[in-house]
Coordinates of C-alpha atoms and ligand atoms in Angstrom, one line a residue:
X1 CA 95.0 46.4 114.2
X2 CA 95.4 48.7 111.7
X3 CA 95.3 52.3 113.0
X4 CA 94.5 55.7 111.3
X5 CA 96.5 58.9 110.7
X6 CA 95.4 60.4 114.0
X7 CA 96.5 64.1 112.4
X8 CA 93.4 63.6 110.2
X9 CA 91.4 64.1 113.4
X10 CA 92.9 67.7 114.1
X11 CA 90.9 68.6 111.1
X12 CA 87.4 70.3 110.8
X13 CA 85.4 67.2 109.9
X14 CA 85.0 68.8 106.3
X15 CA 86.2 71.0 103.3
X16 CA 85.4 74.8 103.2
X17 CA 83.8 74.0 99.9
X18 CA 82.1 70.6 100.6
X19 CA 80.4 72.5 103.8
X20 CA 79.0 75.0 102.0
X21 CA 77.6 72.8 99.3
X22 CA 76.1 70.4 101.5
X23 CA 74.4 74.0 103.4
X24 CA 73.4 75.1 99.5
X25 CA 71.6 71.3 98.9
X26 CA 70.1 71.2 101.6
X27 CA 68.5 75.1 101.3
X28 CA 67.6 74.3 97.5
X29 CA 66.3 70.9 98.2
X30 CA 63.6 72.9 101.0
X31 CA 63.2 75.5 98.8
X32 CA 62.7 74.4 94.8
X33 CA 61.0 77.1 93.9
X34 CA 64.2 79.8 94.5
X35 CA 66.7 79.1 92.2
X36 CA 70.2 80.4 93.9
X37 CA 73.4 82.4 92.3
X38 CA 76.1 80.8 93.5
X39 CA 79.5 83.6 93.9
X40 CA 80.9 80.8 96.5
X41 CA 83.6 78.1 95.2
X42 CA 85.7 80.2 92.3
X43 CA 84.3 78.0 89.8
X44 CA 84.3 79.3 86.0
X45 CA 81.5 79.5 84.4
X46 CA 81.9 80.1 80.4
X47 CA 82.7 77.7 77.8
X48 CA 86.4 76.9 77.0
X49 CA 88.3 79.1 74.4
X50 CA 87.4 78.4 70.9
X51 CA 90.7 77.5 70.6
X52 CA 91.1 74.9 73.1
X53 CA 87.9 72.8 71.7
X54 CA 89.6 73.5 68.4
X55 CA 92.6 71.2 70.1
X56 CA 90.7 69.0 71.6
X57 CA 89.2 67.7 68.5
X58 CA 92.3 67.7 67.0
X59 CA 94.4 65.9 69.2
X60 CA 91.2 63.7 70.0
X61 CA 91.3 62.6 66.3
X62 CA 94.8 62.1 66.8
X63 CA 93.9 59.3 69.4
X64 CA 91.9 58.0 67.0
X65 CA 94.8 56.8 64.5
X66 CA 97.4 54.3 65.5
X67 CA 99.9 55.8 63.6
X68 CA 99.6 59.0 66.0
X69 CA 98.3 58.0 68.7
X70 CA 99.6 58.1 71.9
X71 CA 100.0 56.3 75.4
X72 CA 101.9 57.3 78.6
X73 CA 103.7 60.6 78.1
X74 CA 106.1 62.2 79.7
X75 CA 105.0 62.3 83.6
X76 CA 106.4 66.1 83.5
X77 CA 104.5 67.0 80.3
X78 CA 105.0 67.3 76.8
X79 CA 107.8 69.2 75.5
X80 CA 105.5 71.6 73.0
X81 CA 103.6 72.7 76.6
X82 CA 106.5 73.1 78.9
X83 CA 107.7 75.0 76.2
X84 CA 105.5 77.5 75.2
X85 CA 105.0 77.9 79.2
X86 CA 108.8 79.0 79.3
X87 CA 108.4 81.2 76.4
X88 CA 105.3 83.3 77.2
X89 CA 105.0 83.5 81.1
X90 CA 108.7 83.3 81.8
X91 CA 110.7 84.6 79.3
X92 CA 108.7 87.1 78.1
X93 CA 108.7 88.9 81.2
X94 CA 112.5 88.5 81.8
X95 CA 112.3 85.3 83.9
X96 CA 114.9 83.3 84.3
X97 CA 112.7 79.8 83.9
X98 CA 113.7 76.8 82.3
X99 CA 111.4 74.4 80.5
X100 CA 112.7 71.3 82.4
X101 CA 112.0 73.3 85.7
X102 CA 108.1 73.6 84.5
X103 CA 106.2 70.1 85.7
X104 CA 102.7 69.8 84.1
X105 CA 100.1 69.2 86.4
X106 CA 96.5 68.1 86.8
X107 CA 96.0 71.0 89.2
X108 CA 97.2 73.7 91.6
X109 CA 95.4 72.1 94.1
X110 CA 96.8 68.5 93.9
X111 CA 100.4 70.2 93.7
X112 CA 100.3 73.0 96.0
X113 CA 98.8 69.9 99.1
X114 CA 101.4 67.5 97.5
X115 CA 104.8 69.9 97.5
X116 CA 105.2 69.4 101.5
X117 CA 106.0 65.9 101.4
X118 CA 109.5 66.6 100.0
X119 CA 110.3 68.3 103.1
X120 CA 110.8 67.4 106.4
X121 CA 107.9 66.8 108.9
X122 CA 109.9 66.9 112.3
X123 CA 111.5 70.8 112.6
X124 CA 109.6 72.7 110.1
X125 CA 108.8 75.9 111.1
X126 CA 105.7 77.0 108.8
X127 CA 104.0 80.6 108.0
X128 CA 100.5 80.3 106.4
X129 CA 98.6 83.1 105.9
X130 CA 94.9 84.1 107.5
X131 CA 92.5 83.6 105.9
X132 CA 94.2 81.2 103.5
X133 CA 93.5 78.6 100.3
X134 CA 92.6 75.8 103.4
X135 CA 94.7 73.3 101.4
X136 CA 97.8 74.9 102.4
X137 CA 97.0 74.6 106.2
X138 CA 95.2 71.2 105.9
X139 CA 97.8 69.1 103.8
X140 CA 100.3 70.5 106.6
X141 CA 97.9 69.5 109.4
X142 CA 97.4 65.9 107.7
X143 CA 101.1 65.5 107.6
X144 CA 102.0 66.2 111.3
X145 CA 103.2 69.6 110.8
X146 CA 101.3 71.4 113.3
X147 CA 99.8 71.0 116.8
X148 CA 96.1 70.4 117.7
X149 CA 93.4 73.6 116.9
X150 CA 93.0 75.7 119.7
X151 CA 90.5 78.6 119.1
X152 CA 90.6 78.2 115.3
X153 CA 94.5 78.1 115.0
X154 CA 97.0 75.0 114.7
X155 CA 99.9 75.2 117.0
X156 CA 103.3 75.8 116.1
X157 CA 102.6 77.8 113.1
X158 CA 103.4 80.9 112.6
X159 CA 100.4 82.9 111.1
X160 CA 100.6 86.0 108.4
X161 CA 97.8 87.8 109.8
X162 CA 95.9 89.9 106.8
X163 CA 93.9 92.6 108.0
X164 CA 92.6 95.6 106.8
X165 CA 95.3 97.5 109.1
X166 CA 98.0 95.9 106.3
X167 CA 95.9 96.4 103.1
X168 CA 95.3 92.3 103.5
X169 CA 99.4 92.0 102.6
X170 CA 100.9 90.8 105.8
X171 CA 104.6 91.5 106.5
X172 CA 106.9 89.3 106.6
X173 CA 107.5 87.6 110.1
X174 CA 110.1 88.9 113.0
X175 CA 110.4 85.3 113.4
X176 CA 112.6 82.6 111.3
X177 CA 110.1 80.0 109.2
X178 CA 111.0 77.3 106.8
X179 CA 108.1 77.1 104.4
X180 CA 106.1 79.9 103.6
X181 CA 103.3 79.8 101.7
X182 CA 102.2 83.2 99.5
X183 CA 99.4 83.7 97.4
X184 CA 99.2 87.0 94.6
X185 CA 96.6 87.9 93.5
X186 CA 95.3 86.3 97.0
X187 CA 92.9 84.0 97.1
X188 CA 90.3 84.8 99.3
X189 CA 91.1 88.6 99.3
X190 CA 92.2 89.4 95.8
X191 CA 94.9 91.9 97.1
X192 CA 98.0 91.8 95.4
X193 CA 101.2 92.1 96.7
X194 CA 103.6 94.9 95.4
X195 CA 106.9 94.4 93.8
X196 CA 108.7 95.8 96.8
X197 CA 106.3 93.1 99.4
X198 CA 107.8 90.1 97.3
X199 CA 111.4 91.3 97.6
X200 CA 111.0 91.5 101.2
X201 CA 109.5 87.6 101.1
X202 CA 112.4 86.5 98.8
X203 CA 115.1 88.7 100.9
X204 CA 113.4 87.1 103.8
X205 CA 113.8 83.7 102.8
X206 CA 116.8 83.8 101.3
X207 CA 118.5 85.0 104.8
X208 CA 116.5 82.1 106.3
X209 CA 117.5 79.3 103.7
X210 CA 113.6 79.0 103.6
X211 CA 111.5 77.8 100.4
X212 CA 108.2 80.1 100.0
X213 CA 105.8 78.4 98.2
X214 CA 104.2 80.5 95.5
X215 CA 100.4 80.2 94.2
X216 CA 99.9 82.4 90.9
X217 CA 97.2 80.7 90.2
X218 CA 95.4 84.1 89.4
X219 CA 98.1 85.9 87.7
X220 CA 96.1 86.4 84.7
X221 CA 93.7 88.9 86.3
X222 CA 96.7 91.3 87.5
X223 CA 95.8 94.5 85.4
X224 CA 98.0 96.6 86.8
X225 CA 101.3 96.9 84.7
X226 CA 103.1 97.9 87.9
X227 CA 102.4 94.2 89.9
X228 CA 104.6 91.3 89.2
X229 CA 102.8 88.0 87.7
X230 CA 106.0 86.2 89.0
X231 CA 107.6 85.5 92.0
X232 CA 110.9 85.2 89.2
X233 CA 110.0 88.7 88.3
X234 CA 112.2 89.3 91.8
X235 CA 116.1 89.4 91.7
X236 CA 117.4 86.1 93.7
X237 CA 113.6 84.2 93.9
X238 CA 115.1 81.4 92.0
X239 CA 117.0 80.2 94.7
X240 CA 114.2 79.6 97.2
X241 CA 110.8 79.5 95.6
X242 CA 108.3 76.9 94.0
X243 CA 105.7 78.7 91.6
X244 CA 102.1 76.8 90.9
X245 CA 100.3 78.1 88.2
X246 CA 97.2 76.5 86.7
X247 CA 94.9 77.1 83.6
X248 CA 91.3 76.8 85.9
X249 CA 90.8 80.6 85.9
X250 CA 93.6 81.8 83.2
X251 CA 91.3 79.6 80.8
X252 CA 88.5 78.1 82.1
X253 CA 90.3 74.6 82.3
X254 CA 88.4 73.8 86.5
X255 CA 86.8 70.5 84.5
X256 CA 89.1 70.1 81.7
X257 CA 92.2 70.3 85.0
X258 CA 95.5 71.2 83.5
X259 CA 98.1 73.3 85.9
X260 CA 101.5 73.3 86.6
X261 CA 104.6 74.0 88.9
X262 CA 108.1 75.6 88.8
X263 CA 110.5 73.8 90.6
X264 CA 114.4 75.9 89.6
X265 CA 117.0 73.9 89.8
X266 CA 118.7 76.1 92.0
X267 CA 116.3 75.8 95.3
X268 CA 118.3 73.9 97.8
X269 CA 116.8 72.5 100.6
X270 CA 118.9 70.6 103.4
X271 CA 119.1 67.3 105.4
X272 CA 119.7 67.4 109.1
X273 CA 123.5 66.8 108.8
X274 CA 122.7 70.5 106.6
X275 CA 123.8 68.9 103.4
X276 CA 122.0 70.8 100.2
X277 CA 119.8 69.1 97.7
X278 CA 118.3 70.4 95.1
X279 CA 114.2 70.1 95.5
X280 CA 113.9 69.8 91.5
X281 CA 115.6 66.1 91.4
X282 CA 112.7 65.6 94.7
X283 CA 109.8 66.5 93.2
X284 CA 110.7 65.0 89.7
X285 CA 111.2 61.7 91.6
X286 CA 108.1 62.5 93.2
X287 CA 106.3 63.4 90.4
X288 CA 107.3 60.2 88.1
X289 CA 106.5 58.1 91.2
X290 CA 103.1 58.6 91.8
X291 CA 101.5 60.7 87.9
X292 CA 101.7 59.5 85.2
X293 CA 101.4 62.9 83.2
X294 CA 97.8 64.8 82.1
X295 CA 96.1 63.7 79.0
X296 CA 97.4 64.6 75.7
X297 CA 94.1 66.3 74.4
X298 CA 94.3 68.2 77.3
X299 CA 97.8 69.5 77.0
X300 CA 97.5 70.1 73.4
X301 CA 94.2 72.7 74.6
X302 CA 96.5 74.2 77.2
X303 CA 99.2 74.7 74.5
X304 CA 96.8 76.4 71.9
X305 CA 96.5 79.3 74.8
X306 CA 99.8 80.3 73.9
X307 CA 99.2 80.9 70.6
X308 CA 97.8 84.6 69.2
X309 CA 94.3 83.4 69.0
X310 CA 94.6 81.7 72.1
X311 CA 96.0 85.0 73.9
X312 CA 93.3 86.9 72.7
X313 CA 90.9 84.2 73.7
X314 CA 92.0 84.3 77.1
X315 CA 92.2 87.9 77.8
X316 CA 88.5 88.3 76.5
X317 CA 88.0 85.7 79.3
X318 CA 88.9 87.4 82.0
X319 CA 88.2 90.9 80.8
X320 CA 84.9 89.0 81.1
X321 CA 85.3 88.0 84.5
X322 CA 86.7 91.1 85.5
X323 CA 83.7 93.0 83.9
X324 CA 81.5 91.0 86.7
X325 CA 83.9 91.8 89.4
X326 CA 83.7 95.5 89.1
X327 CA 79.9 95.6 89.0
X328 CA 80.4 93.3 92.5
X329 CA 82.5 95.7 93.9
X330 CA 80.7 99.0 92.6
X331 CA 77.5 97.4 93.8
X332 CA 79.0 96.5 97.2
X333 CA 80.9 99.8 97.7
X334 CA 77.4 101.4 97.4
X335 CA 75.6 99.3 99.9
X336 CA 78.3 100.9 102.4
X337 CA 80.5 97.9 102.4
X338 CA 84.3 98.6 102.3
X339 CA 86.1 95.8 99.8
X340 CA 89.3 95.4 98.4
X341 CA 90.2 92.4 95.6
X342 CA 88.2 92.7 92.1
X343 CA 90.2 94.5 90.2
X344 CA 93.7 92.4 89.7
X345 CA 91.8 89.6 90.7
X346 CA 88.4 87.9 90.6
X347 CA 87.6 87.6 94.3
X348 CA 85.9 90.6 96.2
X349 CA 86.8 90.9 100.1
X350 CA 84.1 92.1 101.8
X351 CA 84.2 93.7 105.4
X352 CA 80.8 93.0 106.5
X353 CA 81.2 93.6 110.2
X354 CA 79.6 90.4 111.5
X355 CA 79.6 86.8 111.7
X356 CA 80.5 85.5 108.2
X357 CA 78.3 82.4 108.5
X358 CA 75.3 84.7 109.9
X359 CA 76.2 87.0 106.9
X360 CA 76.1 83.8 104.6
X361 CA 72.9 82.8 105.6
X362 CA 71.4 85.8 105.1
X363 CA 72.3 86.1 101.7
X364 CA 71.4 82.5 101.1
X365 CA 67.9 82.5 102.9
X366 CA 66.8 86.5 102.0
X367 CA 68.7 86.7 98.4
X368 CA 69.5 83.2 97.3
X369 CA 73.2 84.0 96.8
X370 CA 75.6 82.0 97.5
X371 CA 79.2 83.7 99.3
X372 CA 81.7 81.9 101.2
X373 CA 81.8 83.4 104.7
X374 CA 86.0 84.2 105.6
X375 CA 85.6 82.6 108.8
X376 CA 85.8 79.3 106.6
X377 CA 89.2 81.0 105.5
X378 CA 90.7 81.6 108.5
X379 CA 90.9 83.1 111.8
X380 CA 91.0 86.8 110.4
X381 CA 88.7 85.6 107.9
X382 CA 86.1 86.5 110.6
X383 CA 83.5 89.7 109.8
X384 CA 84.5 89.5 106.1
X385 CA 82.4 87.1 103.1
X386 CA 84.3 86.4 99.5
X387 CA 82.1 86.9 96.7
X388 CA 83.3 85.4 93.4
X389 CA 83.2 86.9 90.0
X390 CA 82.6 83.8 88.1
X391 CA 79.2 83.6 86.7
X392 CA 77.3 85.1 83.9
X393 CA 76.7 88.5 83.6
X394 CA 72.7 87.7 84.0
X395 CA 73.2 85.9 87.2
X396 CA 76.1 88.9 88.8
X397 CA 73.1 91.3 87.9
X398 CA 70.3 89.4 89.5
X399 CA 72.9 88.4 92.5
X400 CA 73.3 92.2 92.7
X401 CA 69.9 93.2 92.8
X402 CA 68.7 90.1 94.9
X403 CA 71.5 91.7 97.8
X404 CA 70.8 95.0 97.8
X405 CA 66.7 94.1 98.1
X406 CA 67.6 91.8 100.9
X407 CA 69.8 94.2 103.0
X408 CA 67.8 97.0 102.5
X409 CA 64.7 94.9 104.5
Ligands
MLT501 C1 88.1 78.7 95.5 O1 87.0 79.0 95.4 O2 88.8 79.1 96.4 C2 88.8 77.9 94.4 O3 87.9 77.6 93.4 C3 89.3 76.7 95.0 C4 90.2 76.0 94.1 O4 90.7 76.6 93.1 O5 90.5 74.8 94.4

């Protein structure tokens, strides 16, 4: 008899973001005469850098001939992208990242649920943040890590706890953990974490041979010359953390799905006899074991980011985005709502001071606005709703107006 993964059934019976478009159907489908905004799932909204079309075609074309065409490439990318990755988000800011520690991706997502099977499941002491990316805290539920829920919490993790008593930045534990996942600019709250916060995480870990698990994923945003982009932006961080990184909100890429992840060759990670290993050699035997590397059209558009254009391109992007995120928050602030997030980052926190799915369906039955209520983030999730900052500027406008008529009734 073949029998399931029981962990599966510790697990809400859906995804934050599958729940919340089944709720959105099912209002639209009643209701086809009101149109909805939806500021729920951070999911971009303008076309692709005229540059990255530009090497589409191209490489497209390329397909086209036999005498450059191309089959399976490398499963950890192409050498012209892992390169120019090195060059402009590493070295550039005084990073000490190698191009054979960068592994080319076909998403964030995928990699930041697939790192944790390269560790052990027995022993692992975790610390997750609340509210959190849920894939973080599912993949670890799927894989055994954690107890059954008990009032919205897994046992036997340890829990960051971000409130608006730490600025949504929690501290680092009093307790020893093994994998620690961080995310800056945070996704839901869009807070940032200071220099001085991520030294404490890496000063942390290193004193606990710990790995922290880094999700930059919205580095692109950070406006603020003063807030690392990197975790390797921090003395010593190349010894005990994995960076993920991806090109969804950087450049628009959430369809075309390009990302990818640092793994230094210096992180060590131990068996139980407390032998080192270095994770790189894991993951790339991971990694060549079950992908077989992103498309080449696609890398060769991830590449042409890196060039001048492409630069430019990309920081008219999420000027863009960032435009829409300080109307949100302006708007918001005015209403009488206290926020934090919008401006290194393109998620707005909201403290409404009630039920976040109550608060949800207000705005989706009285505004026609989609949010995502922080409940669905997390324990301390509760009383606060994300609104997202990718849209057009029409629909952020009419979102706007739609919320302030409807709390105003
Ligand atoms: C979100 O809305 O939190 C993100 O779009 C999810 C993701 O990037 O997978």
């Amino acid at each position: 008899m073949i029998r399931i993964n029981e962990n599966y059934l510790k697990l809400k019976a859906s995804y934050l973001f599958s729940d919340i478009a089944r709720r959105v159907t099912a209002y639209t489908t009643a209701n086809p005469a009101k149109p909805v905004i939806r500021l729920g799932i951070g999911d971009v909204t303008e076309p692709l850098p005229p540059v990255c079309t530009a090497a589409l075609h191209a490489a497209t074309d390329e397909m086209a001939v036999r005498a450059s065409f191309k089959g399976y490439g490398p499963e950890q990318g192409y050498a012209f992208l892992r390169e120019a990755i090195q060059r402009h988000d590493y070295a550039a800011r005084g990073c000490p990242v190698e191009a054979d520690e960068i592994f080319v991706s076909d998403g964030a997502k995928c990699d930041c649920g697939n790192i944790q099977e390269i560790f052990a499941t027995a022993g692992t002491r975790l610390a997750i943040p609340d509210p959190v990316y849920p894939v973080y805290i599912d993949t670890n539920v799927m894989a055994g890590r954690t107890g059954g829920n008990v009032d919205g919490r897994y046992a036997g993790v340890t829990y960051l706890d971000s409130t608006p008593a730490n600025g949504y930045v929690p501290a680092v534990p009093t307790v020893a953990t093994d994998l620690i996942y961080l995310c800056f600019p945070n996704n839901p709250t869009g807070a940032v974490a200071t220099r001085a916060q991520l030294a404490a995480w890496v000063a942390y870990a290193r004193a606990n041979q710990a790995v922290i698990l880094f999700d930059s994923a919205y580095e692109a945003y950070i406006r603020d010359p003063a807030i690392p982009h990197s975790i390797y932006e921090i003395e010593g961080a190349r010894d005990v953390a994995i960076e993920f990184r991806s090109f969804s909100k950087t450049a628009g890429f959430t369809g075309t799905r390009c990302a990818y992840t640092v793994v230094p060759k210096s992180l060590l990670a131990y068996d139980a006899a407390g032998q080192a290993h270095p994770v790189h050699a894991l993951w790339n035997r991971r990694h060549t074991t079950k992908f077989n590397g992103v498309a080449y059209p696609i890398q060769k558009a991830a590449a042409a980011i890196f060039t001048p254009e492409g630069q430019q391109q990309v920081r008219a992007m999420t000027d863009f985005y960032l435009g829409n995120a300080a109307l949100i928050r302006a708007a918001i602030t005015k209403l009488g709502f206290s926020c934090v997030g919008g401006d290194n980052a393109p998620y707005i926190w909201i403290n409404v001071g009630r039920d976040s799915w109550e608060f949800f369906d207000l705005l989706l039955n009285q505004a026609q606005v989609v949010c995502t209520p922080g409940a669905g983030f997390g324990k301390c999730g509760e009383g606060h709703v994300r609104i997202s900052a990718f849209n057009s500027r029409e629909n952020v406008e009419t979102a706007l107006a739609r919320i302030a008529a409807a709390l105003k009734r």
